[in-house]
Every structure is written in structure tokens, then in C-alpha cells.
Tab-separated table of C-alpha atoms in Angstrom:
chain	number	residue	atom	x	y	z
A	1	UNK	CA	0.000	0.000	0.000
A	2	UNK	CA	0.795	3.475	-0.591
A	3	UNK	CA	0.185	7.218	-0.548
A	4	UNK	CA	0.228	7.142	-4.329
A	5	UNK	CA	-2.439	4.251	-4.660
A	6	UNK	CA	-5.328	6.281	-4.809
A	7	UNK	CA	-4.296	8.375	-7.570
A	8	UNK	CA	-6.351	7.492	-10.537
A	9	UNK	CA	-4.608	7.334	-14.080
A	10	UNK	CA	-1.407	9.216	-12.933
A	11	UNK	CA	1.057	6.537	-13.519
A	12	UNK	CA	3.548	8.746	-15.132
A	13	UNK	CA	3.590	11.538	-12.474
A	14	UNK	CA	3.775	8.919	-9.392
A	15	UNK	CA	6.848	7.223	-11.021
A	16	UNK	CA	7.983	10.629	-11.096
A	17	UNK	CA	7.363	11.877	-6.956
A	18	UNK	CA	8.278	8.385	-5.742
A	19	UNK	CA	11.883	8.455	-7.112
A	20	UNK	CA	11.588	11.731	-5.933
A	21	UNK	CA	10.520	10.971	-2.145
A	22	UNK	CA	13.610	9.058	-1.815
A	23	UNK	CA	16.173	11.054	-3.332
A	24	UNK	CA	14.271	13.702	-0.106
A	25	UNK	CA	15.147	10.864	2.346
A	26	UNK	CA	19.015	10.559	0.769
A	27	UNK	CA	19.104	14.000	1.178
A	28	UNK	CA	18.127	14.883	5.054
A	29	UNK	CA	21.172	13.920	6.531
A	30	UNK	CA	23.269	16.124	4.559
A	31	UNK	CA	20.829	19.106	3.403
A	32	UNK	CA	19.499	19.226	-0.088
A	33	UNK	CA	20.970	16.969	-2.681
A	34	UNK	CA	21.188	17.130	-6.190
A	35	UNK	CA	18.127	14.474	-6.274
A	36	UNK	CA	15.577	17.069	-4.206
A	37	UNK	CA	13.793	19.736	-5.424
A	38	UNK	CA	12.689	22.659	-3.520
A	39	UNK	CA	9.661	24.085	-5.683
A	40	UNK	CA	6.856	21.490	-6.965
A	41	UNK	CA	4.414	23.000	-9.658
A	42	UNK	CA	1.328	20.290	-10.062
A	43	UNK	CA	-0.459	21.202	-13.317
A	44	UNK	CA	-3.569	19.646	-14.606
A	45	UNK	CA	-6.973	20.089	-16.225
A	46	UNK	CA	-9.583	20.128	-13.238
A	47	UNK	CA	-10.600	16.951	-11.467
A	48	UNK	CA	-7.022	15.754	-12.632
A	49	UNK	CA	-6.414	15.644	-8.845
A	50	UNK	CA	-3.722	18.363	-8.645
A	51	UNK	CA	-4.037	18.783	-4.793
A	52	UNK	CA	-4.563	15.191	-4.352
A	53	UNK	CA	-1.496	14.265	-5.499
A	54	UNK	CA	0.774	17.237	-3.914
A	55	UNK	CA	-0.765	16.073	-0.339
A	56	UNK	CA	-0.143	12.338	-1.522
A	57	UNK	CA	3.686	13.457	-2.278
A	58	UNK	CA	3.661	15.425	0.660
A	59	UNK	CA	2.849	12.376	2.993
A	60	UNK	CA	5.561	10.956	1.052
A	61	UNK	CA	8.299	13.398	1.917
A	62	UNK	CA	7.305	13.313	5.158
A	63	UNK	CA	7.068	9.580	5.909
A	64	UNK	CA	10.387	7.857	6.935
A	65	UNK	CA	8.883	4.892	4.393
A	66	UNK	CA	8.864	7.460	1.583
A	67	UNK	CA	4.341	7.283	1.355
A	68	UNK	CA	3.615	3.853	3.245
A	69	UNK	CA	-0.004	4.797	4.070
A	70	UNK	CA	-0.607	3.432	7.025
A	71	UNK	CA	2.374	5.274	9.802
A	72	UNK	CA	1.245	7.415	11.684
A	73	UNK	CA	2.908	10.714	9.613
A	74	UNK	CA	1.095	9.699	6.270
A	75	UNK	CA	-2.489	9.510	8.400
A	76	UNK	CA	-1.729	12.989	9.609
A	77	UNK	CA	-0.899	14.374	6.283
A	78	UNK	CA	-3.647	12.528	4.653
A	79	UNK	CA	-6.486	14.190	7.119
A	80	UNK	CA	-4.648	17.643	7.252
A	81	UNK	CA	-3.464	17.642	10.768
A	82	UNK	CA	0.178	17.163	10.790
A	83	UNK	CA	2.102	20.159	12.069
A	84	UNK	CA	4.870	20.527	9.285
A	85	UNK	CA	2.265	20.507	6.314
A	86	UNK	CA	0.752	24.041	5.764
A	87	UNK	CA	-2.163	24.181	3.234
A	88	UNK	CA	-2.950	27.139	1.497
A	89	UNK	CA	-6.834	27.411	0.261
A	90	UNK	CA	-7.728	30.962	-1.134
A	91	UNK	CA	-11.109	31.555	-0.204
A	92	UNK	CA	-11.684	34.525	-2.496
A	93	UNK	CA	-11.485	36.129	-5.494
A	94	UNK	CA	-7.547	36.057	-4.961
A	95	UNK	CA	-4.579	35.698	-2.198
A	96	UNK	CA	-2.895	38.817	-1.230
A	97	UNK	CA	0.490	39.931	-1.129
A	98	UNK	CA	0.037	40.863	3.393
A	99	UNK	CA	-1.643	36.768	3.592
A	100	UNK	CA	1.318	35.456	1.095
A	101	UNK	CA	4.108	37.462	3.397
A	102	UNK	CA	2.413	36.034	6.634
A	103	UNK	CA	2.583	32.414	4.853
A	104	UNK	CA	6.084	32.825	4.109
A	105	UNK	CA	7.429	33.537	7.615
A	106	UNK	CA	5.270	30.646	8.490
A	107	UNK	CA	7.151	28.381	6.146
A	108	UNK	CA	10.620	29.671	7.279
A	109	UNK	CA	9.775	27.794	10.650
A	110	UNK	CA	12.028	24.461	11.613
A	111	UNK	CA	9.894	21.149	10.894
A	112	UNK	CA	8.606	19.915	14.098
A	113	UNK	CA	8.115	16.171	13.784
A	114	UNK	CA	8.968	15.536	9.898
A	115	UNK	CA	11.633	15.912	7.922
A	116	UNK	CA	10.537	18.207	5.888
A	117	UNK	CA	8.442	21.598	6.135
A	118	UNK	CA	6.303	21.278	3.493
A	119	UNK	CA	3.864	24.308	1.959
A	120	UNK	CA	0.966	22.948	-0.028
A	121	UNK	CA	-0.599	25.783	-2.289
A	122	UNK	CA	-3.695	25.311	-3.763
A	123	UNK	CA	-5.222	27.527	-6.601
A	124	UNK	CA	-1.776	29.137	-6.437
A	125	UNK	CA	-2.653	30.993	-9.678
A	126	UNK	CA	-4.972	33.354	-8.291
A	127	UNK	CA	-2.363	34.865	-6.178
A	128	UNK	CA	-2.368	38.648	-7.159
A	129	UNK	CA	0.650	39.957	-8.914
A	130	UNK	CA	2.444	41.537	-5.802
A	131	UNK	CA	1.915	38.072	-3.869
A	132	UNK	CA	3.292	36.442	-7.098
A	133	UNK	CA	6.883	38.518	-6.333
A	134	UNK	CA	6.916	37.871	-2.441
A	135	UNK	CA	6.055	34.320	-3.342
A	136	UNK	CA	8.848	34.506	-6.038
A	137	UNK	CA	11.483	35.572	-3.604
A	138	UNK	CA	10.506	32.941	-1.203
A	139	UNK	CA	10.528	29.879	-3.623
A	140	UNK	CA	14.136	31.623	-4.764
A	141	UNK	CA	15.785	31.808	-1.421
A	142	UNK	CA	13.994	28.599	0.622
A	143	UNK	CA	15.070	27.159	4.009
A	144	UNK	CA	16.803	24.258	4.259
A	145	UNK	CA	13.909	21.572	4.854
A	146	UNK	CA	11.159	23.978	3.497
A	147	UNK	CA	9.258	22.462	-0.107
A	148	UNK	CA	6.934	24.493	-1.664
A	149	UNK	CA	4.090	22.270	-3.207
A	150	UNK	CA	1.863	24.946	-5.623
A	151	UNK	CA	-1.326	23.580	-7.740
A	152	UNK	CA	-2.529	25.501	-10.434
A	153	UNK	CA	-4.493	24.624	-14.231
A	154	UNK	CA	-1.366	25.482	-16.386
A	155	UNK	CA	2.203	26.220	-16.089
A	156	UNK	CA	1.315	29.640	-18.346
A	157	UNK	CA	-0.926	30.272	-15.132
A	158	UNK	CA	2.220	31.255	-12.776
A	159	UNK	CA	4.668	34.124	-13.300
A	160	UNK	CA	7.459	32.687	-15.494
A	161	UNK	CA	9.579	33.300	-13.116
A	162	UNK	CA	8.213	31.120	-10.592
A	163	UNK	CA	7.719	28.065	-12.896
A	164	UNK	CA	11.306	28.373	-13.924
A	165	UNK	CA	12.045	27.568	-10.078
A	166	UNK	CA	10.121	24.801	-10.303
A	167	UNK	CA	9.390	21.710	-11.288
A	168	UNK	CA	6.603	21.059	-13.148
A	169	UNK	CA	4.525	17.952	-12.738
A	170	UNK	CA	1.734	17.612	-15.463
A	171	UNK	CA	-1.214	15.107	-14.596
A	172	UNK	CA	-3.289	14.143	-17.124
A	173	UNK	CA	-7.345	13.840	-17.219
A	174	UNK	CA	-7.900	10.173	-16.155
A	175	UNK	CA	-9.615	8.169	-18.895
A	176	UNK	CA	-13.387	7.291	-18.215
A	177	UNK	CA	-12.500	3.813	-17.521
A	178	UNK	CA	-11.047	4.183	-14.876
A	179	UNK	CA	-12.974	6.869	-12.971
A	180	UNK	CA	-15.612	4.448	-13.274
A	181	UNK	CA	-13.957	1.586	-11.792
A	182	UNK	CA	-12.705	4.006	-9.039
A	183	UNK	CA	-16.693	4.533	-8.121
A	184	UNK	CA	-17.986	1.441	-8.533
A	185	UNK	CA	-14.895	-0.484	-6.237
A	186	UNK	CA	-14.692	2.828	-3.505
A	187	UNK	CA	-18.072	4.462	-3.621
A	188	UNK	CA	-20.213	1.180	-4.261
A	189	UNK	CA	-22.102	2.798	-7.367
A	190	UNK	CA	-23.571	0.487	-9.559
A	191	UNK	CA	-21.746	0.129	-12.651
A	192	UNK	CA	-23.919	2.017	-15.195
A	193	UNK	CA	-24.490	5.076	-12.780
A	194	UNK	CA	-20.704	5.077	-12.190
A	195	UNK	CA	-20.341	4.537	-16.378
A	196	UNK	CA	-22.477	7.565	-16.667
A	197	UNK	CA	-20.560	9.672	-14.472
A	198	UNK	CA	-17.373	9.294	-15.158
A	199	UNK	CA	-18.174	9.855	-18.966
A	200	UNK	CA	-20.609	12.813	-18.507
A	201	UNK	CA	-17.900	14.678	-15.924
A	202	UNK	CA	-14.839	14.004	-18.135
A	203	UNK	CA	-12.832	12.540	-15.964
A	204	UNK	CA	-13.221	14.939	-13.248
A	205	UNK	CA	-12.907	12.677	-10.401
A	206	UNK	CA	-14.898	14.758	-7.768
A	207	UNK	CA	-17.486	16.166	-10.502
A	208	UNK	CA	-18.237	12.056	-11.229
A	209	UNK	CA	-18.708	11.460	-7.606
A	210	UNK	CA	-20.883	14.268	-7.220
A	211	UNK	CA	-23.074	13.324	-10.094
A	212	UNK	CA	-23.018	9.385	-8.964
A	213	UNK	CA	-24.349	9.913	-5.590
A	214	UNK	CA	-26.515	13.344	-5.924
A	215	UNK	CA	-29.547	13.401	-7.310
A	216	UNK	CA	-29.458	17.493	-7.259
A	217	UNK	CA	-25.840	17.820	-8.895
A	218	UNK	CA	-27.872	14.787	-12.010
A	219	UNK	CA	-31.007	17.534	-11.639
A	220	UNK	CA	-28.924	20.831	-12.173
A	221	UNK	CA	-26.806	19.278	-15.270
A	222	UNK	CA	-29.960	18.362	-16.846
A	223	UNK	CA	-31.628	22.207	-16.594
A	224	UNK	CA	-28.140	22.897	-18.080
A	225	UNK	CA	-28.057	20.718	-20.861
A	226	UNK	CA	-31.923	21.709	-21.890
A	227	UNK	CA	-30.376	25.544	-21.874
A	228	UNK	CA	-29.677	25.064	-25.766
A	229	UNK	CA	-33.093	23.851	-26.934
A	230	UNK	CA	-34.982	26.673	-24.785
A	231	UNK	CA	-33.254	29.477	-26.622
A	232	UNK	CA	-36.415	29.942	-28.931
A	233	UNK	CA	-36.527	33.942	-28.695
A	234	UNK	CA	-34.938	37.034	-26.550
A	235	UNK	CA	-37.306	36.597	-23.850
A	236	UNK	CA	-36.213	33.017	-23.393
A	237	UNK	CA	-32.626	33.979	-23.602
A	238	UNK	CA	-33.304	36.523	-20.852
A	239	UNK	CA	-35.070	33.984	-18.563
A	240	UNK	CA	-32.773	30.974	-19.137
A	241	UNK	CA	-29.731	33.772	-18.407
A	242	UNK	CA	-31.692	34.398	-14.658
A	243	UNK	CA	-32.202	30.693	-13.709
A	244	UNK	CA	-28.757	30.174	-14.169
A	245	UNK	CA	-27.020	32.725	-11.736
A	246	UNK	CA	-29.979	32.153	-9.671
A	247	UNK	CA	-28.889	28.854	-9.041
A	248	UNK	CA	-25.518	29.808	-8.736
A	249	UNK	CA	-26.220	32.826	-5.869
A	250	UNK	CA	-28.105	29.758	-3.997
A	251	UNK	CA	-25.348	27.141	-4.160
A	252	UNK	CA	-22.911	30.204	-3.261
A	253	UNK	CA	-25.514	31.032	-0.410
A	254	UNK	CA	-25.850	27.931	0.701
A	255	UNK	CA	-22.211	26.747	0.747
A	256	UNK	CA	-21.266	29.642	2.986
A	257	UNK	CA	-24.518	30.145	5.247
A	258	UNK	CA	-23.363	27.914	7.832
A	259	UNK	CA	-19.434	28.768	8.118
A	260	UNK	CA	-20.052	32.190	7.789
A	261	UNK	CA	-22.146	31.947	11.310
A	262	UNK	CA	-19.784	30.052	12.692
A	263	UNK	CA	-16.753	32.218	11.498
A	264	UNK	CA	-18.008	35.242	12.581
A	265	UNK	CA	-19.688	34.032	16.091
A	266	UNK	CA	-16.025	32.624	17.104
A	267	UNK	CA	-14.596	36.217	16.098
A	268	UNK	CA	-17.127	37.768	18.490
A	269	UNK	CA	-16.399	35.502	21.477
A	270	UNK	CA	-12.159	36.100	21.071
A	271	UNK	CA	-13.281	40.329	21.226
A	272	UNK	CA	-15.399	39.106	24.521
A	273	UNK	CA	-19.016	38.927	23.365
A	274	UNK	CA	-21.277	37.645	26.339
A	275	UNK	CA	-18.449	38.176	28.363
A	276	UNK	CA	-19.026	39.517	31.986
A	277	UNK	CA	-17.756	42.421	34.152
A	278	UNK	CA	-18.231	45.952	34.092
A	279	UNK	CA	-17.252	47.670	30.666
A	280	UNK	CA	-15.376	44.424	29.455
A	281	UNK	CA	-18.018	43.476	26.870
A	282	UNK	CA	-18.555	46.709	25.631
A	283	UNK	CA	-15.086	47.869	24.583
A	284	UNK	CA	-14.111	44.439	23.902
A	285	UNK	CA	-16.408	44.232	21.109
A	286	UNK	CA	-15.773	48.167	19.854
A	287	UNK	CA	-12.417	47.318	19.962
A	288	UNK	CA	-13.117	43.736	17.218
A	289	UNK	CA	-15.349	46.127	15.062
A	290	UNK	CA	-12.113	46.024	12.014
A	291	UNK	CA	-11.610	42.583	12.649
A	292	UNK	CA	-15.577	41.804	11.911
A	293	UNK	CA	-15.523	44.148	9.217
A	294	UNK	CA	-12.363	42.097	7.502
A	295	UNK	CA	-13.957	38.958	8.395
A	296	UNK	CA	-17.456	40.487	6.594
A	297	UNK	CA	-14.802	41.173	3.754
A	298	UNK	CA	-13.445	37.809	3.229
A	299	UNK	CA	-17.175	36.310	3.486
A	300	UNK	CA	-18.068	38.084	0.334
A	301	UNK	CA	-15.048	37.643	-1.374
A	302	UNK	CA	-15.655	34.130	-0.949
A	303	UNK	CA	-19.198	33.905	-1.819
A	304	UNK	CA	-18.339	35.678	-5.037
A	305	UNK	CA	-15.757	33.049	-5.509
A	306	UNK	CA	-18.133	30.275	-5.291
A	307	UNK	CA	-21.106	32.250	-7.159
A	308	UNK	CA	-18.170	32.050	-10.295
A	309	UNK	CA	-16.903	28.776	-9.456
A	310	UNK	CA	-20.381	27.718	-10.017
A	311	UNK	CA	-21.244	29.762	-12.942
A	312	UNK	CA	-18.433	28.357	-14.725
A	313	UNK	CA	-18.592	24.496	-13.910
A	314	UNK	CA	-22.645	25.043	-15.720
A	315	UNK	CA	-20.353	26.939	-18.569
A	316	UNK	CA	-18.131	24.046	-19.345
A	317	UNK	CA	-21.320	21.718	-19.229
A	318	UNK	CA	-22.470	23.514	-22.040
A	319	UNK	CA	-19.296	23.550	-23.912
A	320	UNK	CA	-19.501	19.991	-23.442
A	321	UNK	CA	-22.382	19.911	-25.459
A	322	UNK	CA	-21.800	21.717	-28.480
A	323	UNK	CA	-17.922	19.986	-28.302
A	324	UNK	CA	-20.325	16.682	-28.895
A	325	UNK	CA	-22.618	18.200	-31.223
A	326	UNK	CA	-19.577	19.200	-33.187
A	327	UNK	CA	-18.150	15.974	-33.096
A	328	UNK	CA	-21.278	14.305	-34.322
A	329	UNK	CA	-21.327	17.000	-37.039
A	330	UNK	CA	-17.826	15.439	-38.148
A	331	UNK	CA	-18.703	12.131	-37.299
A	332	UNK	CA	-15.834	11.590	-35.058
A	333	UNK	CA	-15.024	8.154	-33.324
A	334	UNK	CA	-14.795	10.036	-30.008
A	335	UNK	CA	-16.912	9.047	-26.746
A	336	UNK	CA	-19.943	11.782	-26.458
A	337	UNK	CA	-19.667	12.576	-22.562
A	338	UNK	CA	-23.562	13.403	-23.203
A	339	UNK	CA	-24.358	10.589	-24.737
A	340	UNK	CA	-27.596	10.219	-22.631
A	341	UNK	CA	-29.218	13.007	-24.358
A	342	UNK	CA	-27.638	11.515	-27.301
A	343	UNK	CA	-31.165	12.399	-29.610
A	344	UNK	CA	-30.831	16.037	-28.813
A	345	UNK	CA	-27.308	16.082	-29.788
A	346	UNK	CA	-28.332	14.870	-33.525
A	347	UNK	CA	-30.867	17.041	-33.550
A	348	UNK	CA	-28.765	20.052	-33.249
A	349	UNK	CA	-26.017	18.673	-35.062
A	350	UNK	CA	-28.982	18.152	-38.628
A	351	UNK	CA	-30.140	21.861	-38.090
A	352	UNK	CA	-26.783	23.674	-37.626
A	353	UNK	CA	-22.817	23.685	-39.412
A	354	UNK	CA	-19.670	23.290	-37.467
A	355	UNK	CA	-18.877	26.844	-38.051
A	356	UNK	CA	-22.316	28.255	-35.640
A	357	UNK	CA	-21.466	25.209	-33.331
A	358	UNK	CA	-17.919	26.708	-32.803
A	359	UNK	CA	-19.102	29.840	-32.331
A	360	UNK	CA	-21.226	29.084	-30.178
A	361	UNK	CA	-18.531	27.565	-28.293
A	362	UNK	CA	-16.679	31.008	-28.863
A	363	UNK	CA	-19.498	32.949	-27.077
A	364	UNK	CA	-19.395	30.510	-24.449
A	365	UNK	CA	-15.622	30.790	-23.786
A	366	UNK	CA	-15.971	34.752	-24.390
A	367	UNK	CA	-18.792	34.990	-21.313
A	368	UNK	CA	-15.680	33.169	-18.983
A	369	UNK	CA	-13.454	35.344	-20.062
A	370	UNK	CA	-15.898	38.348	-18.905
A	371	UNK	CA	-16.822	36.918	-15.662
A	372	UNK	CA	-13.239	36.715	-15.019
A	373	UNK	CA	-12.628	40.464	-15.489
A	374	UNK	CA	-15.474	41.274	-13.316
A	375	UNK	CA	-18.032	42.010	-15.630
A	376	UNK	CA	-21.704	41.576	-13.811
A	377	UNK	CA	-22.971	37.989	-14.099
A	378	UNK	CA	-26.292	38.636	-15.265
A	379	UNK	CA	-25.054	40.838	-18.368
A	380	UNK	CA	-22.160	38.562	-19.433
A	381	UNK	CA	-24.916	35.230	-19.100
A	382	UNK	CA	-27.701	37.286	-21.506
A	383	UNK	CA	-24.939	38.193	-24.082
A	384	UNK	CA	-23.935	34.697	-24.169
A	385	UNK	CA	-27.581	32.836	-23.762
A	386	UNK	CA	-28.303	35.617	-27.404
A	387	UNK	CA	-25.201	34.695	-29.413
A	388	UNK	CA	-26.457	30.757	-28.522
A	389	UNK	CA	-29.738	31.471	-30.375
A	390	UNK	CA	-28.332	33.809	-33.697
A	391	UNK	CA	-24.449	32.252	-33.917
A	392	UNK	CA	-25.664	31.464	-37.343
């Protein structure tokens, strides 16, 4: 058994961290070695498992067995309590430069139990440009036993300058096969549903899970997928535009309801709320009103976050669909990841070219693109949900 086992189609890239786990183990008694590297970059198309397998190689570097999975240092890494690993989860919009500095005086520390001090990044592409440089000059000038671990979609994502310090690890999207075989023998799903899954998410391995064992997750892709054969006039443009933030402000709103409470009721007991004694509570709280605000700050930030995160996973759902209607149009011999609505694919694919398919697929791409910059949601879905119905 090992850390790495649970990686799904990432042969390549385990061969890769194991050799590179022990050259770390060669290396402790007499520093750094030629065999470790100091800066990790794990690339990969989402549900590829890019933090998956930086925690997995983490464990690794950690363990004295190089990734056993079963001492206790791999269980601690593996449920996120081990006091050398630091994860790093941006919970907004971006990370800034005053959290990156913080994380970096954090990671210049001694490692405590390990024998490494290992930095796991996550998202470390929407650090903002100033926490890109701090970061930079970090990564360039390490500690001895500190290894920076960063995730991010594409080396192009990072500053050059900080992939160049790195080495890259590229995972690949895991063929359908074996997502499916990973829900049927760990999840118990019945074959077909797991089938289904792991074809209609495209190899994203938590996207299939959700869809395998949530009926809501099945319900929303299907309001998705019926998006393109609504789009009969301007009015339904407008309307099929609403639904879909709608539904993304309520899975935002929902997915933050209870942790905001909870965040923001722990802040109010450390500035003394409900404590006793005269004056205490009073000035106590006064004195956490710019902490509350901040907090109040991050909140939305993160809210916003998930609101796009959202947006954008019902986006590529409908990029997979014209990317199969397009393929049908060429009569390509590759597997339709909507091949259960396989009769309204052919439909679309008879009553349209592959030029309005692909720009359709342009305006799709085009509405990220503006979400990203910030434009309002509601505007950048009705431009998008119009150049759907007239692409021809």
C-alpha cells in the first residue's frame, strides 16, 4: 500500500514523486541533494487531482517509508493535521500579497516532527501579482527543509519566473475507464451510474462522484443541458440567463450560510461577546469592530468566488455539449460525454454547421473570459444565452 495508490490514471507523475521521495530521504542527513527539489508546480486540467497528489507526495516526503499509508505521519498528512504541512486554500477572489508574506514567515519555521516543512498551495494561480513577487522571492531563497508544493491549471498560469524555479509535474485527465472503476470499487455505485458519471464529468474525479451519488448535482446538469433547446426567442434567452445565476447565488448562499455563522460568532467571542464584568463586553467588542468588518470582507469575497466557481462548472457543461454536437457533425469516433441526451445532440447537429457550433462555443468561452474580469454575471450570461440562439 501506498500514498500514491489512490491516484487514478497518474502513472507517469507517481513514477515521477516516488523516485523523488527518496532522493528527499538521501538528502536529510546532509541538506538538499542534487536528487531534491525545492519548488513542486502540479499542473492539470480540473478533477485531474492536482491537490490530491501534492498532499499524496507530501505524505511521502514526510514519511520515513517514503508514502507507506498506514504510519502514523502519512495519516496525519492525509487528514490535514500534521504540524509541518501548511495548506494554502484561497477563499476569495484572490490571495494577497500581506496573507502570502504572513505564509512565508510561516514556512521559514524548523519542521517539528517531519523531515521536511512542506507548503501545499492550492489555486496558487490566483495569487495577485504583488503576492506572485513575495512568493517569487521565497521559492528563490527557501530554508533548508522547506518544499513548496503549488497547484494551479497550467504552467502559463504562474509568473514565469516562478515556474522556472520549479518543477513542473503535469497530470493528465484520467480516462473514463477508470474513474468508473474508481466509483464502482470505492463508492459502491452500480456500474452504469458510475459509467455515466465518469463519462458525462470528463474525468473529473470529484465532478463524477458528485453526479453518482446526488440526485441534485444529475437535476442541475440536466436544466443545463436543456439551456440550448430553450433558446427559442430574446425573452427566453433573458429567462434561461436568470435561472442560471440564480442557481448559482443559492449554491454560493448555501455553501457559505453555515461557516459564515460560525466564522463570525467565534470572532465575536475572542473580542469578549457575552463576556461579563463591568465595561469588558462593551469595549471588547468596539475594539473587534475592524476585525468583523475584515472577516465580513473575506465572506463576500468568498461567496463571489463560489457564485463564479459555479457559474463556470454550468459553462463548461455547455461547452460539453456543443464539443459533442460538433463531433457528431464530423462524425468523429470520439466518446460523447452526453451521450444520454444523445437524440438532442443529432438534432442540433442536422439543423446547424460546425462553423455556428464553434461559435457558439466562442461565445461561451468569451462569457468566462468576462466573468473573469469582473463584468456583472447577469449581463455577461444574456450576451452569451443571445449569441447561442443567432451564432448562425
Amino acid at each position: 500500500m501506498s500514498v500514491f495508490d489512490d491516484l487514478v490514471g497518474q502513472d507517469q507523475a507517481v513514477a515521477v514523486l516516488s523516485r523523488a521521495a527518496v532522493a528527499a530521504g538521501d538528502a536529510v542527513e546532509g541538506g538538499r541533494g542534487a536528487g531534491m527539489t525545492h519548488a513542486w508546480l502540479f499542473t492539470g486540467p480540473p478533477g485531474s487531482g492536482r491537490e490530491e497528489t501534492a498532499r499524496a507526495f507530501a505524505a511521502a516526503l514526510l514519511c520515513p517509508d517514503g508514502g507507506c499509508g498506514h504510519c502514523d505521519q502519512c495519516h496525519q498528512v492525509l487528514i490535514g493535521s500534521h504540524p509541518d504541512l501548511e495548506t494554502v486554500r484561497p477563499q476569495g477572489l484572490s490571495y494577497s500579497v500581506k496573507q502570502t508574506r504572513e505564509l512565508i514567515l510561516r514556512a521559514a519555521g524548523a519542521p517539528t516532527q517531519g523531515r521536511w516543512r512542506v507548503i501545499l498551495f492550492e489555486d496558487a494561480d490566483r495569487a495577485t501579482e504583488s503576492a506572485a513577487n513575495a512568493l517569487l522571492k521565497a521559492i528563490e531563497e527557501p530554508p533548508p527543509r522547506t518544499v513548496w508544493l503549488l497547484c494551479a491549471p497550467a504552467a502559463d498560469d504562474m509568473m514565469i519566473t516562478i515556474r522556472s524555479r520549479c518543477r513542473v509535474v503535469t497530470l493528465a485527465t484520467p480516462r473514463t475507464e477508470a474513474v468508473a472503476h474508481v466509483l464502482a470499487t470505492r463508492d459502491s455505485v452500480p456500474w452504469d451510474t458510475a459509467h455515466f458519471a465518469a463519462r458525462a464529468s470528463q474525468g473529473h474525479i470529484s465532478r463524477a462522484r458528485a453526479l453518482a451519488l446526488d440526485e441534485g448535482v444529475r437535476r442541475r446538469r440536466e436544466a443545463v443541458l436543456a439551456i440550448p433547446r430553450s433558446l427559442s426567442g430574446v425573452g427566453e434567452c433573458v429567462s434561461a440567463a436568470e435561472r442560471l445565476v440564480k442557481t448559482a447565488e443559492e449554491e454560493a448562499a448555501a455553501a457559505t450560510a453555515a461557516l459564515n455563522e460560525t466564522e463570525t460568532t467565534e470572532l465575536r467571542k475572542i473580542y469578549g461577546e457575552g463576556s461579563t464584568g463591568k465595561g469588558l463586553n462593551r469595549g471588547l467588542v468596539r475594539g473587534g469592530a475592524g476585525a468583523l468588518k475584515e472577516l465580513e470582507d473575506r465572506q463576500k469575497s468568498r461567496a463571489t468566488r463560489i457564485k463564479r466557481d459555479s457559474l463556470d462548472a454550468a459553462l463548461l457543461e455547455l461547452v460539453s455539449f456543443y464539443r459533442d454536437v460538433l463531433a457528431m457533425q464530423f462524425s468523429a469516433g470520439v466518446e460523447l460525454a452526453n451521450d444520454d441526451i444523445r437524440f438532442d445532440l443529432d438534432q442540433l447537429a442536422k439543423m446547424s454547421t460546425p462553423e455556428e457550433t464553434l461559435r457558439r462555443i466562442d461565445a461561451i468561452m468569451r462569457c468566462r473570459e468576462r466573468l473573469d474580469a469582473n463584468v456583472n454575471p447577469q449581463i455577461a450570461v444574456e450576451a452569451m444565452m443571445l449569441s447561442l440562439r443567432s451564432a448562425a
